[in-house]
Short mmCIF file of C-alpha atoms in Angstrom, two decimals:
data_model
loop_
_atom_site.label_atom_id
_atom_site.label_comp_id
_atom_site.label_asym_id
_atom_site.label_seq_id
_atom_site.Cartn_x
_atom_site.Cartn_y
_atom_site.Cartn_z
CA MET L 24 61.55 1.25 -3.52
CA LYS L 25 61.30 5.09 -3.78
CA LYS L 26 58.73 4.87 -0.76
CA TYR L 27 61.13 2.60 1.18
CA LEU L 28 63.99 4.98 0.80
CA LEU L 29 62.06 7.84 1.84
CA GLY L 30 60.95 6.16 4.91
CA LEU L 31 64.60 5.28 5.67
CA VAL L 32 65.53 8.87 5.41
CA LEU L 33 62.83 9.82 7.67
CA PHE L 34 63.90 7.28 9.92
CA LEU L 35 67.49 8.42 10.13
CA THR L 36 66.30 12.09 10.43
CA LEU L 37 64.06 11.21 13.35
CA ASN L 38 66.88 8.98 14.90
CA TYR L 39 69.51 11.66 14.46
CA THR L 40 67.28 14.45 15.98
CA SER L 41 66.47 12.37 18.82
CA HIS L 42 70.18 11.73 19.57
CA ALA L 43 70.87 15.40 18.98
CA GLN L 44 68.32 16.26 21.75
CA SER L 45 69.62 13.65 24.17
CA ALA L 46 73.17 14.80 23.63
CA ASN L 47 72.52 18.12 25.38
CA PRO L 48 69.17 18.23 27.07
CA ALA L 49 68.16 21.37 28.72
CA LYS L 50 69.10 21.08 32.38
CA THR L 51 65.27 21.09 33.53
CA LYS L 52 62.37 20.16 31.18
CA SER L 53 58.84 20.21 32.33
CA ALA L 54 55.52 18.67 31.03
CA ASP L 55 52.16 17.38 32.31
CA VAL L 56 53.30 13.79 31.93
CA ILE L 57 56.92 12.31 32.13
CA ILE L 58 57.35 8.88 30.59
CA TYR L 59 60.39 6.88 31.48
CA GLY L 60 61.07 4.32 28.99
CA GLY L 61 61.55 3.42 25.38
CA THR L 62 59.14 0.34 24.89
CA SER L 63 56.00 0.13 22.73
CA ALA L 64 54.06 0.98 25.98
CA ALA L 65 56.04 4.15 26.46
CA VAL L 66 55.38 5.32 22.73
CA VAL L 67 51.64 4.59 22.99
CA ALA L 68 51.20 6.21 26.25
CA ALA L 69 52.82 9.15 24.99
CA VAL L 70 50.46 9.37 22.06
CA GLN L 71 47.46 9.06 24.25
CA VAL L 72 48.53 12.16 26.28
CA ARG L 73 48.97 14.11 23.21
CA LYS L 74 45.47 13.12 21.75
CA MET L 75 43.98 14.17 25.07
CA GLY L 76 45.63 17.64 24.75
CA LYS L 77 48.34 17.56 27.36
CA SER L 78 52.11 17.89 27.15
CA VAL L 79 54.41 14.74 27.39
CA ILE L 80 57.99 14.18 27.38
CA ILE L 81 59.40 10.55 26.99
CA VAL L 82 62.69 10.10 28.75
CA SER L 83 64.17 6.90 27.14
CA PRO L 84 67.33 5.04 28.26
CA ASP L 85 67.00 3.21 24.94
CA ARG L 86 68.40 4.70 21.63
CA HIS L 87 65.65 2.61 19.49
CA LEU L 88 62.21 2.83 20.41
CA GLY L 89 59.74 -0.03 20.78
CA GLY L 90 61.33 -2.45 22.87
CA LEU L 91 60.92 -6.11 21.88
CA SER L 92 58.38 -5.13 19.27
CA SER L 93 61.11 -3.42 17.24
CA GLY L 94 63.73 -5.81 18.84
CA GLY L 95 63.19 -8.97 16.87
CA LEU L 96 59.86 -10.10 18.24
CA GLY L 97 58.00 -9.75 14.78
CA PHE L 98 56.02 -12.86 15.30
CA SER L 99 53.59 -11.44 17.70
CA ASP L 100 52.22 -13.24 20.71
CA THR L 101 48.49 -11.93 20.24
CA GLY L 102 46.04 -14.47 21.67
CA ASN L 103 42.59 -13.40 20.71
CA LYS L 104 43.05 -10.30 18.39
CA GLU L 105 39.39 -9.21 19.12
CA VAL L 106 40.65 -7.90 22.41
CA ILE L 107 43.45 -5.76 21.05
CA GLY L 108 41.89 -2.39 20.61
CA GLY L 109 42.62 1.38 20.58
CA LEU L 110 46.24 2.31 19.86
CA SER L 111 47.71 -1.02 20.13
CA ARG L 112 45.47 -2.03 17.22
CA GLU L 113 46.51 1.05 15.35
CA PHE L 114 50.04 0.02 15.47
CA TYR L 115 49.15 -3.32 13.75
CA GLN L 116 47.06 -1.29 11.23
CA ARG L 117 49.86 0.98 10.54
CA ILE L 118 51.97 -2.26 9.96
CA TYR L 119 49.24 -3.48 7.41
CA ASP L 120 49.41 -0.21 5.62
CA TYR L 121 53.11 -0.29 5.22
CA TYR L 122 53.04 -3.89 3.79
CA GLN L 123 50.32 -2.95 1.09
CA SER L 124 52.96 -1.49 -0.89
CA ASP L 125 54.75 -3.42 -3.53
CA ASP L 126 57.98 -1.43 -2.62
CA SER L 127 57.88 -2.96 0.87
CA TRP L 128 58.53 -6.35 -0.45
CA ASN L 129 62.19 -5.86 -1.61
CA TRP L 130 63.41 -9.59 -0.87
CA GLN L 131 60.09 -11.53 -1.93
CA LYS L 132 57.04 -10.78 -3.57
CA LYS L 133 54.02 -10.16 -1.43
CA SER L 134 52.05 -13.19 -3.22
CA GLU L 135 54.94 -15.43 -1.95
CA TYR L 136 54.47 -14.73 1.70
CA GLY L 137 52.95 -17.58 3.47
CA ASN L 138 50.71 -15.33 5.58
CA LYS L 139 51.27 -17.46 8.63
CA GLY L 140 50.45 -16.25 12.07
CA GLN L 141 49.77 -17.48 15.53
CA GLY L 142 46.28 -19.22 15.26
CA THR L 143 45.32 -17.16 12.27
CA VAL L 144 46.51 -15.26 9.29
CA ALA L 145 49.47 -12.61 9.54
CA MET L 146 47.82 -10.22 7.40
CA ASP L 147 44.01 -9.54 8.05
CA GLY L 148 42.54 -7.75 5.04
CA ASP L 149 38.91 -7.43 6.56
CA LYS L 150 40.36 -5.75 9.89
CA ARG L 151 43.21 -4.11 8.19
CA THR L 152 45.81 -5.46 10.52
CA MET L 153 49.13 -7.04 10.17
CA TRP L 154 50.52 -8.99 13.19
CA ILE L 155 53.73 -10.29 11.75
CA PHE L 156 56.44 -7.84 10.50
CA GLU L 157 60.35 -6.99 10.40
CA PRO L 158 62.01 -5.36 13.12
CA HIS L 159 63.10 -2.03 11.34
CA ILE L 160 59.55 -1.53 10.15
CA ALA L 161 58.20 -1.67 13.70
CA GLU L 162 60.74 0.87 14.69
CA GLN L 163 59.73 3.18 11.89
CA VAL L 164 56.21 2.88 12.82
CA PHE L 165 56.88 4.08 16.33
CA GLU L 166 59.17 6.88 14.89
CA ASP L 167 56.18 7.72 12.94
CA PHE L 168 54.06 7.94 15.97
CA ILE L 169 56.52 10.31 17.53
CA ALA L 170 56.60 12.51 14.26
CA ASP L 171 52.90 12.41 13.81
CA TYR L 172 52.13 13.57 17.34
CA SER L 173 55.01 15.93 17.88
CA ILE L 174 56.20 14.16 20.91
CA GLU L 175 59.23 15.57 22.90
CA ILE L 176 61.75 12.73 23.39
CA TYR L 177 65.22 12.27 25.01
CA LYS L 178 66.99 9.17 24.25
CA ASP L 179 70.00 7.44 25.82
CA GLU L 180 68.89 9.18 29.12
CA TRP L 181 69.36 6.82 32.11
CA LEU L 182 67.63 7.44 35.43
CA ASP L 183 69.74 8.21 38.42
CA ARG L 184 68.53 5.18 40.27
CA ASP L 185 70.15 6.07 43.40
CA HIS L 186 69.43 9.86 43.98
CA GLY L 187 67.38 10.84 40.92
CA VAL L 188 63.61 10.47 42.01
CA GLN L 189 62.27 13.29 44.20
CA VAL L 190 59.24 12.33 46.06
CA ILE L 191 57.35 14.82 48.27
CA ASP L 192 54.47 13.69 50.38
CA GLY L 193 53.99 10.51 48.35
CA SER L 194 54.05 12.15 44.92
CA ILE L 195 57.04 12.25 42.51
CA GLN L 196 58.13 15.83 41.82
CA SER L 197 60.93 15.19 39.33
CA ILE L 198 63.29 12.55 38.00
CA GLN L 199 66.92 13.15 37.10
CA THR L 200 69.06 11.28 34.64
CA LEU L 201 72.92 10.37 34.89
CA SER L 202 73.55 13.18 32.33
CA GLY L 203 72.39 15.71 34.99
CA ALA L 204 69.08 16.40 33.16
CA GLU L 205 65.92 16.96 35.36
CA TYR L 206 62.33 16.33 34.17
CA THR L 207 59.41 17.62 36.24
CA GLY L 208 55.66 16.62 35.76
CA LYS L 209 52.39 16.06 37.35
CA MET L 210 52.01 12.54 36.48
CA PHE L 211 54.79 9.86 35.83
CA ILE L 212 54.66 6.65 33.97
CA ASP L 213 57.24 3.83 34.20
CA ALA L 214 57.10 1.88 31.03
CA THR L 215 60.47 -0.03 31.28
CA TYR L 216 60.75 -3.73 31.26
CA GLU L 217 62.70 -3.63 34.60
CA GLY L 218 60.78 -0.99 36.82
CA ASP L 219 63.36 1.26 37.74
CA LEU L 220 61.48 4.47 38.28
CA MET L 221 58.96 2.44 40.19
CA ALA L 222 61.53 0.96 42.37
CA SER L 223 63.56 4.25 42.76
CA ALA L 224 60.17 5.99 43.94
CA GLY L 225 59.85 3.51 46.80
CA VAL L 226 56.92 1.27 45.51
CA SER L 227 56.78 -2.11 46.60
CA TYR L 228 57.59 -4.78 44.13
CA THR L 229 58.58 -8.68 44.11
CA VAL L 230 61.13 -10.59 42.08
CA GLY L 231 60.69 -14.30 41.21
CA ARG L 232 58.00 -16.82 41.96
CA GLU L 233 55.43 -16.91 44.87
CA SER L 234 54.60 -20.03 46.44
CA ASN L 235 51.22 -21.54 45.37
CA GLU L 236 50.16 -21.09 48.86
CA ARG L 237 50.70 -17.22 48.65
CA TYR L 238 47.41 -16.63 46.22
CA GLY L 239 45.98 -19.99 46.32
CA GLU L 240 47.34 -21.01 42.77
CA ASN L 241 48.06 -24.00 41.02
CA TRP L 242 50.98 -22.95 38.70
CA ASN L 243 53.25 -20.78 40.60
CA GLY L 244 56.32 -21.62 42.53
CA VAL L 245 58.58 -24.52 41.49
CA GLN L 246 57.30 -26.79 38.86
CA THR L 247 59.54 -29.98 39.15
CA GLY L 248 57.90 -32.74 37.03
CA VAL L 249 55.65 -30.42 34.99
CA LEU L 250 56.56 -30.93 31.48
CA HIS L 251 54.75 -28.45 29.10
CA HIS L 252 55.40 -27.35 25.70
CA ASP L 253 58.73 -29.25 24.16
CA HIS L 254 61.41 -27.49 26.20
CA TRP L 255 62.58 -30.44 28.29
CA TYR L 256 64.82 -33.60 27.97
CA LYS L 257 62.65 -36.39 26.42
CA LYS L 258 65.62 -38.74 26.69
CA ASP L 259 68.12 -39.35 29.39
CA ILE L 260 70.89 -37.19 29.06
CA SER L 261 73.90 -37.32 31.65
CA PRO L 262 74.84 -34.00 33.24
CA TYR L 263 78.49 -35.26 33.97
CA VAL L 264 81.72 -34.45 32.06
CA VAL L 265 82.23 -38.12 31.64
CA PRO L 266 78.68 -39.55 30.83
CA GLY L 267 77.34 -41.38 34.03
CA ASP L 268 80.27 -40.40 36.42
CA PRO L 269 79.38 -37.67 38.98
CA LEU L 270 83.15 -37.56 40.27
CA SER L 271 84.11 -36.18 36.59
CA GLY L 272 82.37 -33.11 37.48
CA VAL L 273 79.23 -31.28 36.02
CA LEU L 274 79.02 -29.95 32.40
CA PRO L 275 78.45 -26.05 32.19
CA LEU L 276 75.03 -24.45 32.33
CA ILE L 277 73.77 -26.98 34.67
CA SER L 278 72.72 -25.98 38.29
CA VAL L 279 74.22 -28.13 41.17
CA GLU L 280 71.50 -26.82 43.50
CA ASP L 281 68.41 -28.54 44.78
CA PRO L 282 65.51 -27.27 42.57
CA GLY L 283 63.33 -26.93 45.36
CA GLN L 284 59.90 -28.40 46.24
CA LYS L 285 57.07 -28.26 43.93
CA GLY L 286 54.89 -25.15 44.62
CA GLU L 287 57.26 -23.46 46.90
CA GLY L 288 58.34 -19.88 45.99
CA ASP L 289 61.95 -18.85 45.04
CA HIS L 290 64.04 -15.97 43.62
CA ARG L 291 64.06 -17.52 40.04
CA ILE L 292 62.68 -15.73 36.97
CA GLN L 293 61.96 -16.81 33.41
CA ALA L 294 65.07 -17.14 31.17
CA TYR L 295 66.12 -14.43 28.74
CA CYS L 296 67.23 -14.51 25.12
CA PHE L 297 67.50 -12.46 22.01
CA ARG L 298 64.63 -12.97 19.33
CA LEU L 299 66.93 -13.16 16.16
CA CYS L 300 66.14 -11.80 12.70
CA MET L 301 67.65 -14.50 10.29
CA THR L 302 67.38 -15.17 6.78
CA ASP L 303 68.50 -18.00 4.25
CA LEU L 304 68.44 -15.70 1.30
CA PRO L 305 72.26 -15.46 0.22
CA GLU L 306 71.91 -11.82 -0.82
CA ASN L 307 70.61 -10.67 2.55
CA ARG L 308 72.71 -13.20 4.73
CA LEU L 309 75.70 -12.87 7.16
CA PRO L 310 77.47 -15.88 8.63
CA PHE L 311 76.83 -16.33 12.29
CA PRO L 312 79.73 -14.50 14.14
CA LYS L 313 82.22 -16.13 16.50
CA PRO L 314 82.27 -14.29 19.73
CA GLU L 315 85.68 -13.44 20.97
CA ASN L 316 85.57 -15.58 24.09
CA TYR L 317 84.12 -18.56 22.26
CA ASP L 318 84.35 -21.77 24.28
CA PRO L 319 83.01 -24.76 22.63
CA SER L 320 82.67 -26.63 26.09
CA GLN L 321 79.75 -24.49 26.90
CA TYR L 322 77.75 -26.24 24.27
CA GLU L 323 78.46 -30.02 25.33
CA LEU L 324 75.24 -30.56 26.59
CA MET L 325 73.63 -29.37 23.54
CA LEU L 326 75.62 -31.61 21.32
CA ARG L 327 74.56 -34.64 23.59
CA VAL L 328 70.99 -33.70 22.96
CA PHE L 329 71.52 -33.67 19.27
CA GLN L 330 73.45 -36.98 19.54
CA SER L 331 70.51 -38.44 21.30
CA GLY L 332 68.48 -38.04 17.88
CA TRP L 333 66.57 -34.75 18.81
CA ARG L 334 65.78 -32.89 15.50
CA GLU L 335 63.34 -29.93 16.38
CA THR L 336 66.00 -27.36 15.62
CA PHE L 337 64.10 -25.42 13.18
CA THR L 338 60.57 -25.40 14.78
CA LYS L 339 60.70 -21.81 15.79
CA PHE L 340 62.22 -20.27 12.80
CA ASP L 341 58.99 -18.48 12.40
CA PRO L 342 58.62 -16.57 9.00
CA ILE L 343 58.06 -12.74 8.77
CA PRO L 344 58.14 -10.87 5.62
CA ASN L 345 61.09 -10.65 3.19
CA LYS L 346 62.44 -14.14 3.75
CA LYS L 347 63.48 -13.50 7.40
CA THR L 348 62.45 -15.04 10.62
CA ASP L 349 61.57 -14.21 14.27
CA THR L 350 63.75 -17.11 15.66
CA ASN L 351 62.83 -18.14 19.16
CA ASN L 352 63.93 -20.64 21.77
CA HIS L 353 62.82 -24.18 21.21
CA GLY L 354 63.82 -27.21 22.90
CA PRO L 355 65.65 -28.50 25.95
CA PHE L 356 68.77 -26.57 25.15
CA SER L 357 68.35 -23.51 22.80
CA SER L 358 68.74 -19.66 22.86
CA ASP L 359 67.14 -19.24 26.42
CA ASN L 360 70.35 -18.90 28.71
CA ILE L 361 68.69 -20.59 31.67
CA GLY L 362 69.56 -19.49 34.93
CA LYS L 363 71.96 -16.75 34.10
CA ASN L 364 69.55 -13.67 34.80
CA TYR L 365 68.46 -14.04 38.55
CA ASP L 366 70.22 -10.70 39.55
CA TYR L 367 69.24 -8.84 36.59
CA PRO L 368 66.05 -7.11 37.86
CA ASP L 369 67.80 -5.23 40.56
CA ALA L 370 71.28 -5.11 39.17
CA SER L 371 73.32 -1.99 38.52
CA TYR L 372 73.50 -0.77 35.12
CA ALA L 373 77.02 -1.98 34.81
CA ARG L 374 76.00 -5.39 36.03
CA ARG L 375 73.19 -5.44 33.54
CA ARG L 376 75.49 -4.85 30.82
CA GLU L 377 77.61 -7.79 31.80
CA ILE L 378 74.50 -9.96 31.77
CA ILE L 379 73.24 -8.75 28.33
CA LYS L 380 76.82 -9.43 26.97
CA GLN L 381 76.90 -12.84 28.57
CA HIS L 382 73.57 -13.59 26.81
CA GLU L 383 74.81 -12.32 23.43
CA ASP L 384 77.94 -14.33 23.71
CA TYR L 385 76.25 -17.44 24.68
CA GLN L 386 73.66 -17.10 21.96
CA LYS L 387 76.42 -16.36 19.30
CA GLY L 388 78.65 -19.05 20.46
CA MET L 389 75.67 -21.61 20.36
CA LEU L 390 74.95 -20.64 16.64
CA TYR L 391 78.53 -20.73 15.81
CA PHE L 392 79.13 -24.01 17.42
CA MET L 393 76.19 -25.37 15.57
CA ALA L 394 77.30 -24.19 12.14
CA ASN L 395 80.84 -25.04 12.56
CA ASP L 396 81.80 -27.79 15.22
CA PRO L 397 82.77 -31.05 13.19
CA ARG L 398 81.01 -33.02 16.12
CA MET L 399 77.63 -31.65 15.21
CA PRO L 400 75.34 -34.04 13.20
CA LYS L 401 76.00 -33.40 9.63
CA ASP L 402 72.19 -33.11 8.57
CA VAL L 403 71.58 -30.37 11.15
CA GLN L 404 74.91 -28.54 10.50
CA ASP L 405 74.20 -28.46 6.67
CA GLU L 406 70.91 -26.74 7.48
CA VAL L 407 72.07 -24.40 10.04
CA LYS L 408 74.84 -23.19 7.53
CA GLN L 409 71.83 -22.16 5.35
CA TRP L 410 71.05 -19.36 7.79
CA GLY L 411 72.54 -16.37 9.01
CA LEU L 412 71.66 -12.89 10.40
CA ALA L 413 69.89 -10.53 8.11
CA LYS L 414 72.17 -7.74 6.69
CA ASP L 415 69.48 -5.04 6.61
CA GLU L 416 68.39 -5.33 10.42
CA PHE L 417 70.05 -3.74 13.41
CA THR L 418 72.50 -2.21 11.24
CA ASP L 419 74.04 0.02 13.87
CA ASN L 420 74.51 -2.95 16.15
CA ASN L 421 76.33 -5.55 13.96
CA HIS L 422 72.82 -7.06 12.92
CA TRP L 423 72.28 -8.19 16.49
CA PRO L 424 69.06 -7.36 18.02
CA HIS L 425 69.40 -4.13 20.29
CA GLN L 426 66.90 -5.47 22.96
CA LEU L 427 67.32 -8.50 25.19
CA TYR L 428 64.10 -10.26 25.80
CA ILE L 429 63.34 -9.34 29.46
CA ARG L 430 60.50 -11.93 29.82
CA GLU L 431 60.16 -10.89 33.49
CA ALA L 432 61.93 -8.70 35.94
CA ARG L 433 60.32 -6.74 38.79
CA ARG L 434 56.64 -6.86 39.38
CA MET L 435 54.76 -4.44 41.22
CA GLN L 436 52.73 -4.97 44.34
CA GLY L 437 50.13 -2.38 43.78
CA GLU L 438 46.51 -1.68 44.59
CA TYR L 439 45.40 -5.01 42.92
CA VAL L 440 47.29 -8.16 42.10
CA LEU L 441 46.54 -10.10 39.16
CA THR L 442 46.63 -13.70 39.96
CA GLU L 443 45.98 -17.17 38.12
CA HIS L 444 42.01 -16.78 39.22
CA ASP L 445 41.85 -13.84 37.34
CA VAL L 446 43.37 -14.93 34.12
CA THR L 447 41.50 -18.17 34.14
CA LEU L 448 38.29 -16.44 34.80
CA ALA L 449 37.68 -17.77 38.26
CA TYR L 450 37.42 -14.12 39.56
CA ASN L 451 35.42 -11.20 38.06
CA THR L 452 38.29 -8.83 38.03
CA PRO L 453 37.22 -5.16 38.94
CA LYS L 454 37.64 -1.93 37.04
CA SER L 455 38.88 -3.38 33.70
CA ILE L 456 41.33 -1.18 31.47
CA GLY L 457 41.96 -3.64 28.97
CA MET L 458 42.08 -7.47 28.11
CA GLY L 459 44.52 -10.22 27.89
CA SER L 460 44.01 -13.67 26.50
CA TYR L 461 47.41 -15.32 25.79
CA THR L 462 48.21 -18.70 27.26
CA ILE L 463 49.93 -18.73 30.73
CA ASP L 464 53.29 -18.80 29.25
CA SER L 465 56.57 -19.14 31.49
CA HIS L 466 59.98 -20.16 30.05
CA ASN L 467 62.11 -22.55 32.01
CA VAL L 468 63.93 -20.85 34.99
CA GLN L 469 66.50 -23.55 36.04
CA ARG L 470 68.31 -26.67 34.48
CA TYR L 471 69.14 -29.09 37.36
CA ILE L 472 70.06 -32.86 38.07
CA LYS L 473 67.37 -35.13 38.95
CA PRO L 474 67.68 -37.83 41.67
CA ASP L 475 68.21 -40.40 38.99
CA GLY L 476 71.34 -38.58 37.81
CA TYR L 477 70.04 -37.12 34.58
CA VAL L 478 69.38 -33.52 33.50
CA GLN L 479 66.13 -31.73 33.33
CA ASN L 480 64.72 -28.12 32.85
CA GLU L 481 62.15 -26.67 35.27
CA GLY L 482 59.64 -23.71 35.08
CA ASP L 483 58.20 -23.96 31.49
CA LEU L 484 54.46 -23.52 31.50
CA GLY L 485 51.64 -23.42 28.89
CA VAL L 486 48.36 -23.34 30.45
CA HIS L 487 45.54 -22.73 28.00
CA LEU L 488 42.87 -20.32 29.02
CA LYS L 489 38.91 -20.40 28.83
CA GLY L 490 39.02 -16.97 26.99
CA PRO L 491 39.98 -13.38 27.41
CA TYR L 492 40.23 -11.83 30.65
CA LYS L 493 40.33 -8.46 32.36
CA ILE L 494 43.10 -6.44 33.49
CA GLY L 495 42.07 -4.08 36.33
CA LEU L 496 42.95 -0.54 37.01
CA GLY L 497 44.58 -1.61 40.26
CA THR L 498 47.27 -3.59 38.54
CA ILE L 499 49.01 -0.39 37.24
CA LEU L 500 48.56 1.62 40.29
CA PRO L 501 50.95 1.53 43.30
CA LYS L 502 49.43 1.45 46.69
CA GLU L 503 48.11 4.98 47.57
CA ASN L 504 50.23 5.20 50.63
CA GLU L 505 53.38 4.74 48.48
CA CYS L 506 53.07 6.72 45.40
CA LYS L 507 49.95 8.92 44.33
CA ASN L 508 51.01 10.05 40.62
CA LEU L 509 52.89 7.03 39.17
CA LEU L 510 51.39 4.58 36.78
CA VAL L 511 53.15 1.24 35.94
CA PRO L 512 51.92 -0.38 32.64
CA VAL L 513 54.66 -3.10 32.00
CA CYS L 514 56.02 -4.09 35.46
CA VAL L 515 52.29 -4.63 36.32
CA SER L 516 51.00 -5.89 39.72
CA ALA L 517 50.69 -9.63 39.01
CA SER L 518 51.96 -12.97 40.27
CA HIS L 519 54.45 -14.75 38.40
CA THR L 520 51.83 -17.15 36.93
CA ALA L 521 49.47 -14.26 35.87
CA PHE L 522 52.36 -12.23 34.56
CA GLY L 523 53.19 -15.23 32.27
CA SER L 524 50.10 -14.17 30.35
CA VAL L 525 50.08 -10.51 30.74
CA ARG L 526 53.62 -10.07 29.40
CA MET L 527 52.80 -9.74 25.68
CA GLU L 528 53.52 -6.65 23.60
CA PRO L 529 50.03 -5.98 22.39
CA VAL L 530 48.93 -5.91 26.12
CA PHE L 531 51.59 -3.43 27.22
CA MET L 532 50.33 -1.17 24.67
CA ILE L 533 46.91 -1.44 25.75
CA LEU L 534 47.95 -0.76 29.27
CA GLY L 535 50.23 2.13 28.19
CA GLN L 536 47.07 3.76 26.52
CA SER L 537 44.85 3.17 29.57
CA ALA L 538 47.57 4.46 32.03
CA ALA L 539 47.92 7.72 30.16
CA THR L 540 44.13 8.17 29.81
CA ALA L 541 43.90 7.71 33.79
CA ALA L 542 46.76 10.14 34.07
CA VAL L 543 45.17 12.83 32.02
CA LEU L 544 41.72 12.60 33.46
CA SER L 545 43.04 12.75 36.85
CA MET L 546 44.67 16.06 36.19
CA GLU L 547 41.52 17.26 34.35
CA ASN L 548 39.26 16.47 37.17
CA LYS L 549 41.82 17.48 39.77
CA VAL L 550 41.57 14.32 41.81
CA SER L 551 44.22 11.64 42.69
CA LEU L 552 44.64 8.62 40.47
CA HIS L 553 43.28 6.56 43.27
CA GLN L 554 40.36 8.57 43.62
CA LEU L 555 39.54 8.85 39.85
CA ASP L 556 35.98 8.01 39.00
CA TYR L 557 36.20 4.62 37.40
CA GLU L 558 32.87 5.06 35.19
CA LEU L 559 34.60 8.21 33.72
CA LEU L 560 37.63 6.37 32.84
CA LYS L 561 35.82 3.41 31.34
CA SER L 562 33.79 5.76 29.21
CA LYS L 563 36.80 7.39 27.74
CA LEU L 564 38.53 4.23 27.14
CA GLN L 565 35.85 2.69 25.41
CA GLU L 566 35.39 5.93 23.31
CA ASP L 567 39.07 5.42 22.25
CA GLY L 568 38.49 1.79 21.17
CA GLN L 569 39.86 -0.21 24.21
CA VAL L 570 38.21 -3.38 24.78
CA LEU L 571 37.13 -3.83 28.38
CA ASN L 572 34.87 -6.77 28.23
CA TYR L 573 34.54 -9.67 25.84
CA LYS L 574 31.74 -12.30 25.46
CA GLU L 575 32.13 -14.77 22.30
CA ASP L 576 29.17 -14.82 19.98
#
């Protein structure tokens, strides 16, 4: 417990210091590399720059570091762990080191933890890695990275998206935040989930799904009739206020638009949600809060699903240490707020805040309904009442995650577009800078009414891959004629289908490290990013533990 308290003191000190910096940043700050974002990729990129002997500043719109990795996604989506190397793997090794102490197990004994991971154990003693963790521990690890490498960071600093990016002759000279602070650098990295720096610099991007015709893919565009995973209506459920009567009106949260033809492109993106940290331990449990604008009619469709006999409620209450969960969406009506995020990627900050609040109210209301509405089946309600939010997580945000799960926003159209052909190993992707391996995984994008008059979801994909695939340098580089000194390791250049696999936190950290390495080598060799010798980059990445190719034994 002493070690835990010391860690907490260190965390609060670091957080206070970062806030103090961001409150009154110097009018102009300079570094070799400026990183915009507070995600896991941002932290790892900054560490790599420092390890290579250059100066770096993180300009973070977030007050908490780590994005989803510290925002509730503790049941890591890893795929083949053998291709997770470098600083990404070090993150999970630091998690492992933390949980070796008995003091880290304050709500359960280490021996009581089930050690369940995704396809393998959560805690791998032979490799000294741990892939499953509590949110506040992940945030502490990211803060430790910042402290260990003396990284200069300014939090709660928001890019002026209208006038804050100065570009001269195709190179970013400086960025300015809404506080008036200016940051100048030789290289810039956009490590946000939204791609705001990329977009403000005039780099091409796309939002939504391409048609299958665009890249010759099979799993892009509208996917009506494709029913992967278990996130669809397995029984006929009426979408109408009075079941079976179209004249009575349509229930909330169902689109009345035509879903589109299979395979055609559209503007729709994967649904967002919050990954909740919950517990059924009474000493650490808070009841699900009732949102101020609670409207039980919003959950009538969910009620009908339960009344039809559906009982998979607790399938994605995935266990993390200390009797907590990483609770994700599961089923036809769950935490994914389907269809309510289409304008988020390009939206103003004010509009994004509205969308985030709407998602929070939706999810809180859903949980409150399940625990309290008398119409809920008693067996489900009795079990839901055993759960609540964890008291010791997200303590400055009413125990609610500080990060909405932005599964997909803007995607750059860069030097190379990663597609379904790359991730399925149909192509030999050039200039590998890291590897991915997770299933092509897209959540639903719309809920619509079928021709037979019943409700259905659309857009969910779960396409298994043959094995790990390469991610090429061109996927993090804008076209040379658009920007010469920017790297984008999160909103990577990929089709909607390929992004469904790439979009995993370990991969973002891998690409963050590779982006930083390319930036520093370009400066050291006095060449542009686009003219950097790939063999030189490859050698340095491998020296630093990145996995660029993989063959099974």
